[in-house]
Amino acid sequence: MNHSDNNASLQALYPFLNNTPSDAAVLNHALLDSIDKKIAEHQRVVTAFFSSHAQAMVKCAQAIAGVYNRKGQLFTMGNGGSSSDAAHIAVEFLHPVTTGRPALPAYDLSCDKTVMTAIANDVGYQHVYARQVANLVKENDALIAVSTSGNSENLIRALKQAQKIGATTIALAGGNGGEMAKLQLDHCLIVDSTSIHRVQECHVAIYHVLWDLVHTLLADTRGKINTKETGDEIR
């Protein structure tokens, strides 16, 4: 797109910048063009990540499967939209929607608002995850941190705490990985994009694929799990 085309698109999307009314047809064309560009970039980012990180994904899935084979648990954490992704990861493992996949222990560390607000109020938000990790995470467990920048202080502190414990440390980050890339984590999966939205979209694909790989790896060692209370199959 040349300079004049770019100006035309900007004016179509943001007519108030020049105090001119928008033309409905021009605006519609600009919006459709915007969709095409965003989807093309989404596909480029996702394809680029999985093309270069396929083996890293397998190793990460093997590590998580190893945690479950050792009767460990998975813990997740994030901030903002990445907190929602952390919760999504936990619920995928704890409540699988695919028939025949057993439920696996996974907990989102942001789910207890009383603990979160107490720690934030008493000692600071930068400690909200590290304090929980110190008391909940064990050596046989794994901790997943989700961050588009890789620079969230509360996540960095928690990952360092998990390293001290000896737990498996995993990060999903974006850009250049930020400070997380410098921590020598067990697994650091970095989406090479400066767009928060494209990074988050790729993170969703990453943890869905990881979930599937983990269950594939556990298929030979985990049969159907039955509850002691009712005998109903957990799916």
Coordinates of N, CA, C and O in Angstrom, one line a residue, residues 28-147:
N28 N -17.0 0.6 4.3 CA -17.2 -0.9 4.3 C -16.0 -1.5 3.6 O -15.5 -2.6 4.0
H29 N -15.6 -0.9 2.5 CA -14.4 -1.5 1.8 C -13.2 -1.5 2.7 O -12.4 -2.5 2.7
A30 N -13.0 -0.4 3.4 CA -11.8 -0.3 4.3 C -11.9 -1.4 5.4 O -10.9 -2.0 5.8
L31 N -13.1 -1.6 6.0 CA -13.3 -2.6 7.0 C -13.0 -4.0 6.5 O -12.4 -4.8 7.2
L32 N -13.5 -4.3 5.3 CA -13.3 -5.6 4.7 C -11.8 -5.8 4.5 O -11.2 -6.9 4.7
D33 N -11.1 -4.8 4.0 CA -9.7 -4.8 3.8 C -8.9 -5.1 5.1 O -8.0 -5.8 5.1
S34 N -9.4 -4.4 6.1 CA -8.8 -4.6 7.4 C -8.9 -6.0 7.9 O -7.9 -6.6 8.5
I35 N -10.1 -6.6 7.7 CA -10.3 -8.0 8.1 C -9.3 -8.9 7.4 O -8.6 -9.8 8.0
D36 N -9.2 -8.7 6.1 CA -8.3 -9.6 5.2 C -6.9 -9.5 5.8 O -6.2 -10.5 5.9
K37 N -6.4 -8.3 6.1 CA -5.0 -8.1 6.5 C -4.8 -8.7 7.9 O -3.8 -9.3 8.2
K38 N -5.8 -8.6 8.8 CA -5.7 -9.2 10.1 C -5.6 -10.7 10.1 O -4.8 -11.3 10.8
I39 N -6.5 -11.3 9.3 CA -6.5 -12.7 9.2 C -5.3 -13.2 8.5 O -4.7 -14.3 8.9
A40 N -4.8 -12.5 7.5 CA -3.5 -12.9 6.8 C -2.4 -12.9 7.8 O -1.5 -13.8 7.9
E41 N -2.3 -11.9 8.7 CA -1.3 -11.8 9.7 C -1.4 -12.8 10.7 O -0.4 -13.4 11.2
H42 N -2.6 -13.1 11.1 CA -2.9 -14.2 12.1 C -2.4 -15.5 11.6 O -1.6 -16.2 12.3
Q43 N -2.7 -15.8 10.3 CA -2.2 -17.1 9.7 C -0.7 -17.1 9.6 O -0.1 -18.2 9.8
R44 N -0.1 -16.0 9.3 CA 1.3 -15.9 9.1 C 2.0 -16.2 10.5 O 3.0 -17.0 10.6
V45 N 1.5 -15.6 11.5 CA 2.1 -15.7 12.9 C 2.0 -17.1 13.4 O 3.0 -17.7 13.9
V46 N 0.8 -17.7 13.3 CA 0.6 -19.1 13.7 C 1.4 -20.1 12.9 O 2.1 -21.0 13.5
T47 N 1.4 -19.9 11.6 CA 2.2 -20.8 10.8 C 3.7 -20.8 11.1 O 4.4 -21.8 11.2
A48 N 4.2 -19.5 11.3 CA 5.6 -19.3 11.6 C 6.0 -20.0 12.9 O 7.0 -20.6 13.0
F49 N 5.1 -19.8 13.9 CA 5.4 -20.4 15.2 C 5.5 -21.9 15.1 O 6.5 -22.5 15.6
F50 N 4.5 -22.5 14.6 CA 4.5 -24.0 14.6 C 5.5 -24.6 13.7 O 6.0 -25.7 13.9
S51 N 5.9 -23.9 12.7 CA 6.9 -24.3 11.7 C 8.3 -24.4 12.4 O 9.1 -25.3 12.2
S52 N 8.5 -23.5 13.3 CA 9.8 -23.4 14.0 C 9.9 -23.9 15.4 O 10.9 -24.1 16.0
H53 N 8.7 -24.2 16.0 CA 8.7 -24.7 17.4 C 8.0 -26.0 17.6 O 7.6 -26.4 18.7
A54 N 7.8 -26.8 16.5 CA 7.1 -28.1 16.6 C 7.8 -29.0 17.6 O 7.2 -29.6 18.5
Q55 N 9.2 -29.1 17.5 CA 9.9 -30.0 18.4 C 9.8 -29.5 19.9 O 9.7 -30.3 20.8
A56 N 9.9 -28.2 20.0 CA 9.8 -27.6 21.4 C 8.4 -27.9 22.0 O 8.3 -28.1 23.2
M57 N 7.4 -27.9 21.1 CA 6.0 -28.2 21.6 C 6.0 -29.7 22.1 O 5.4 -30.0 23.2
V58 N 6.6 -30.6 21.4 CA 6.6 -32.0 21.8 C 7.4 -32.1 23.1 O 6.9 -32.8 24.0
K59 N 8.5 -31.5 23.3 CA 9.2 -31.6 24.5 C 8.5 -31.0 25.7 O 8.5 -31.5 26.8
C60 N 7.8 -29.9 25.4 CA 6.9 -29.3 26.5 C 5.8 -30.2 26.9 O 5.5 -30.4 28.1
A61 N 5.2 -30.8 25.9 CA 4.1 -31.8 26.2 C 4.6 -33.0 26.9 O 3.9 -33.5 27.8
Q62 N 5.8 -33.4 26.6 CA 6.4 -34.6 27.3 C 6.6 -34.2 28.7 O 6.5 -35.0 29.6
A63 N 7.1 -33.0 29.0 CA 7.3 -32.5 30.4 C 6.0 -32.5 31.2 O 6.0 -32.9 32.3
I64 N 4.9 -32.0 30.6 CA 3.7 -32.0 31.3 C 3.1 -33.4 31.5 O 2.6 -33.7 32.6
A65 N 3.3 -34.2 30.5 CA 2.9 -35.6 30.7 C 3.7 -36.3 31.8 O 3.1 -37.1 32.6
G66 N 5.0 -35.9 31.9 CA 5.8 -36.5 33.0 C 5.3 -36.0 34.3 O 5.4 -36.8 35.3
V67 N 4.9 -34.8 34.4 CA 4.3 -34.3 35.7 C 3.1 -35.1 36.1 O 3.1 -35.6 37.3
Y68 N 2.2 -35.4 35.2 CA 1.1 -36.2 35.6 C 1.4 -37.7 35.9 O 0.8 -38.3 36.7
N69 N 2.4 -38.2 35.2 CA 2.9 -39.6 35.5 C 3.5 -39.7 36.9 O 3.5 -40.7 37.5
R70 N 4.0 -38.6 37.4 CA 4.6 -38.5 38.7 C 3.5 -38.1 39.7 O 3.9 -37.8 40.9
K71 N 2.3 -38.1 39.3 CA 1.2 -37.7 40.2 C 1.2 -36.2 40.6 O 0.7 -35.8 41.7
G72 N 1.9 -35.4 39.8 CA 1.9 -34.0 40.1 C 0.7 -33.2 39.5 O -0.2 -33.8 39.0
Q73 N 0.8 -31.9 39.7 CA -0.4 -31.1 39.3 C 0.2 -29.9 38.4 O 1.3 -29.6 38.5
L74 N -0.7 -29.3 37.7 CA -0.4 -28.2 36.8 C -1.0 -26.9 37.4 O -2.2 -26.9 37.8
F75 N -0.2 -25.9 37.5 CA -0.7 -24.6 37.9 C -0.5 -23.6 36.8 O 0.5 -23.6 36.1
T76 N -1.4 -22.6 36.7 CA -1.3 -21.6 35.6 C -1.5 -20.2 36.2 O -2.1 -20.0 37.3
M77 N -1.0 -19.2 35.5 CA -1.1 -17.8 35.9 C -0.9 -16.9 34.8 O -0.3 -17.2 33.8
G78 N -1.5 -15.7 34.9 CA -1.3 -14.6 33.9 C -2.0 -13.4 34.4 O -2.6 -13.4 35.5
N79 N -1.9 -12.3 33.6 CA -2.6 -11.0 34.0 C -3.5 -10.6 32.8 O -3.1 -10.8 31.6
G80 N -4.6 -10.0 33.2 CA -5.5 -9.4 32.1 C -6.0 -10.5 31.2 O -6.4 -11.6 31.6
G81 N -5.9 -10.3 29.9 CA -6.3 -11.3 28.9 C -5.5 -12.6 29.1 O -6.1 -13.7 28.9
S82 N -4.3 -12.5 29.5 CA -3.5 -13.7 29.7 C -3.9 -14.5 30.9 O -3.7 -15.7 31.0
S83 N -4.6 -13.8 31.9 CA -5.1 -14.5 33.0 C -6.3 -15.4 32.5 O -6.5 -16.5 33.0
S84 N -7.1 -14.8 31.6 CA -8.2 -15.6 31.0 C -7.6 -16.8 30.3 O -8.2 -17.9 30.4
D85 N -6.5 -16.7 29.6 CA -5.9 -17.8 28.9 C -5.4 -18.8 29.9 O -5.5 -20.0 29.7
A86 N -4.8 -18.4 31.0 CA -4.3 -19.3 32.1 C -5.5 -20.1 32.7 O -5.4 -21.3 32.9
A87 N -6.6 -19.4 32.9 CA -7.8 -20.1 33.4 C -8.3 -21.1 32.3 O -8.8 -22.2 32.7
H88 N -8.2 -20.7 31.1 CA -8.7 -21.6 30.0 C -7.8 -22.9 29.9 O -8.3 -24.0 29.8
I89 N -6.5 -22.7 30.1 CA -5.6 -23.9 30.2 C -6.0 -24.8 31.3 O -6.2 -26.0 31.1
A90 N -6.3 -24.3 32.5 CA -6.6 -25.1 33.6 C -7.9 -25.8 33.4 O -8.0 -27.0 33.7
V91 N -8.9 -25.2 32.8 CA -10.2 -25.9 32.7 C -10.1 -26.9 31.6 O -10.8 -27.9 31.6
E92 N -9.3 -26.7 30.6 CA -9.1 -27.7 29.5 C -8.6 -29.0 30.2 O -9.1 -30.1 29.8
F93 N -7.6 -29.0 31.1 CA -7.1 -30.2 31.7 C -8.0 -30.7 32.8 O -8.2 -31.9 32.9
L94 N -8.6 -29.8 33.6 CA -9.5 -30.3 34.7 C -10.8 -30.8 34.2 O -11.4 -31.7 34.8
H95 N -11.3 -30.2 33.1 CA -12.7 -30.6 32.6 C -12.6 -30.8 31.1 O -13.1 -30.0 30.4
P96 N -12.0 -31.9 30.7 CA -11.9 -32.1 29.2 C -13.2 -32.3 28.6 O -14.1 -33.0 29.1
V97 N -13.4 -31.8 27.4 CA -14.7 -31.9 26.7 C -14.7 -33.0 25.7 O -15.7 -33.3 25.1
T98 N -13.6 -33.6 25.5 CA -13.5 -34.7 24.5 C -13.7 -36.0 25.2 O -13.1 -36.3 26.2
T99 N -14.6 -36.8 24.7 CA -15.0 -38.1 25.3 C -13.8 -39.0 25.4 O -13.0 -39.2 24.5
G100 N -13.6 -39.6 26.6 CA -12.5 -40.6 26.8 C -11.2 -40.0 27.3 O -10.3 -40.7 27.7
R101 N -11.2 -38.6 27.4 CA -10.0 -38.0 27.9 C -10.2 -37.8 29.4 O -11.2 -37.1 29.8
P102 N -9.3 -38.3 30.3 CA -9.5 -38.2 31.7 C -9.3 -36.8 32.2 O -8.5 -36.0 31.6
A103 N -9.9 -36.4 33.3 CA -9.7 -35.1 33.9 C -8.3 -35.2 34.6 O -7.9 -36.2 35.2
L104 N -7.5 -34.1 34.5 CA -6.2 -34.0 35.1 C -6.1 -32.8 36.0 O -6.7 -31.7 35.6
P105 N -5.5 -32.9 37.2 CA -5.5 -31.7 38.1 C -4.7 -30.5 37.5 O -3.6 -30.6 37.2
A106 N -5.4 -29.4 37.5 CA -4.9 -28.2 37.0 C -5.6 -27.0 37.7 O -6.8 -27.0 37.7
Y107 N -4.9 -26.0 38.1 CA -5.5 -25.0 38.9 C -4.9 -23.6 38.5 O -3.7 -23.4 38.4
D108 N -5.9 -22.7 38.3 CA -5.5 -21.3 37.9 C -5.3 -20.5 39.2 O -6.2 -20.4 40.0
L109 N -4.1 -20.0 39.4 CA -3.8 -19.3 40.6 C -4.5 -17.9 40.8 O -4.3 -17.3 41.9
S110 N -5.2 -17.5 39.8 CA -5.9 -16.2 40.0 C -7.4 -16.4 40.4 O -8.2 -15.5 40.5
C111 N -7.8 -17.7 40.6 CA -9.2 -18.0 40.8 C -9.7 -17.6 42.2 O -10.9 -17.4 42.4
D112 N -8.8 -17.5 43.2 CA -9.2 -17.1 44.5 C -9.0 -15.6 44.7 O -7.9 -15.2 45.1
K113 N -10.1 -14.9 44.6 CA -9.9 -13.4 44.7 C -9.6 -12.9 46.1 O -9.0 -11.9 46.3
T114 N -10.0 -13.7 47.1 CA -9.7 -13.3 48.5 C -8.2 -13.4 48.7 O -7.6 -12.5 49.3
V115 N -7.6 -14.5 48.2 CA -6.1 -14.6 48.4 C -5.4 -13.5 47.5 O -4.5 -12.9 48.0
M116 N -5.9 -13.4 46.3 CA -5.2 -12.4 45.4 C -5.3 -11.0 46.0 O -4.2 -10.3 46.0
T117 N -6.4 -10.6 46.5 CA -6.6 -9.2 47.0 C -5.9 -9.0 48.3 O -5.4 -7.9 48.6
A118 N -5.8 -10.1 49.1 CA -5.1 -10.0 50.4 C -3.6 -9.8 50.2 O -3.0 -8.9 50.8
I119 N -3.1 -10.6 49.3 CA -1.6 -10.4 49.0 C -1.3 -9.1 48.4 O -0.4 -8.4 48.8
A120 N -2.1 -8.7 47.5 CA -1.9 -7.4 46.8 C -2.0 -6.2 47.8 O -1.2 -5.3 47.7
N121 N -3.0 -6.3 48.7 CA -3.2 -5.2 49.6 C -2.1 -5.2 50.7 O -1.6 -4.1 51.1
D122 N -1.6 -6.4 51.1 CA -0.7 -6.4 52.3 C 0.8 -6.3 51.9 O 1.5 -5.6 52.6
V123 N 1.1 -6.9 50.7 CA 2.6 -6.8 50.4 C 2.8 -6.4 48.9 O 4.0 -6.1 48.6
G124 N 1.8 -6.2 48.1 CA 1.9 -5.7 46.8 C 1.6 -6.7 45.7 O 1.7 -8.0 45.9
Y125 N 1.0 -6.2 44.6 CA 0.6 -7.1 43.5 C 1.7 -7.9 42.9 O 1.4 -9.0 42.3
Q126 N 2.9 -7.5 43.0 CA 4.0 -8.2 42.4 C 4.2 -9.6 43.1 O 5.0 -10.4 42.6
H127 N 3.6 -9.7 44.3 CA 3.8 -11.0 45.0 C 2.6 -11.9 44.9 O 2.6 -13.0 45.6
V128 N 1.5 -11.6 44.2 CA 0.3 -12.3 44.3 C 0.4 -13.8 43.8 O -0.3 -14.7 44.3
Y129 N 1.4 -14.0 42.9 CA 1.6 -15.4 42.5 C 2.7 -16.1 43.2 O 2.6 -17.3 43.5
A130 N 3.8 -15.4 43.5 CA 4.9 -16.0 44.1 C 4.6 -16.6 45.5 O 5.0 -17.7 45.9
R131 N 3.7 -15.8 46.3 CA 3.3 -16.3 47.6 C 2.5 -17.6 47.5 O 2.7 -18.5 48.3
Q132 N 1.7 -17.7 46.5 CA 0.9 -18.9 46.3 C 1.8 -20.1 45.8 O 1.6 -21.2 46.3
V133 N 2.7 -19.8 44.9 CA 3.6 -20.8 44.5 C 4.4 -21.4 45.6 O 4.6 -22.6 45.7
A134 N 4.9 -20.6 46.5 CA 5.7 -21.0 47.6 C 4.9 -22.0 48.5 O 5.5 -22.9 49.1
N135 N 3.6 -21.8 48.6 CA 2.8 -22.7 49.5 C 2.1 -23.8 48.8 O 1.7 -24.8 49.5
L136 N 1.9 -23.7 47.5 CA 1.1 -24.7 46.8 C 1.8 -25.6 45.9 O 1.5 -26.8 45.7
V137 N 2.8 -25.1 45.2 CA 3.5 -25.8 44.2 C 4.6 -26.7 44.8 O 5.4 -26.3 45.6
K138 N 4.7 -28.0 44.3 CA 5.7 -28.9 44.8 C 6.6 -29.3 43.7 O 6.4 -29.0 42.5
E139 N 7.7 -30.0 44.0 CA 8.7 -30.4 43.1 C 8.2 -31.1 41.9 O 8.6 -31.0 40.7
N140 N 7.2 -32.0 42.1 CA 6.6 -32.8 41.0 C 5.6 -32.1 40.1 O 5.1 -32.6 39.2
D141 N 5.3 -30.8 40.4 CA 4.3 -30.0 39.7 C 4.9 -29.2 38.6 O 6.2 -29.2 38.4
A142 N 4.1 -28.6 37.8 CA 4.5 -27.7 36.7 C 3.7 -26.4 36.9 O 2.6 -26.3 37.3
L143 N 4.4 -25.3 36.5 CA 3.8 -24.0 36.5 C 3.9 -23.3 35.1 O 5.0 -23.3 34.5
I144 N 2.7 -22.9 34.6 CA 2.7 -22.3 33.3 C 2.4 -20.8 33.5 O 1.4 -20.4 34.1
A145 N 3.2 -19.9 33.0 CA 3.0 -18.5 33.0 C 2.6 -18.0 31.6 O 3.3 -18.4 30.6
V146 N 1.6 -17.2 31.4 CA 1.2 -16.7 30.1 C 1.3 -15.2 30.1 O 0.8 -14.5 31.0
S147 N 2.1 -14.7 29.2 CA 2.3 -13.2 29.1 C 2.6 -12.8 27.7 O 3.5 -13.4 27.0

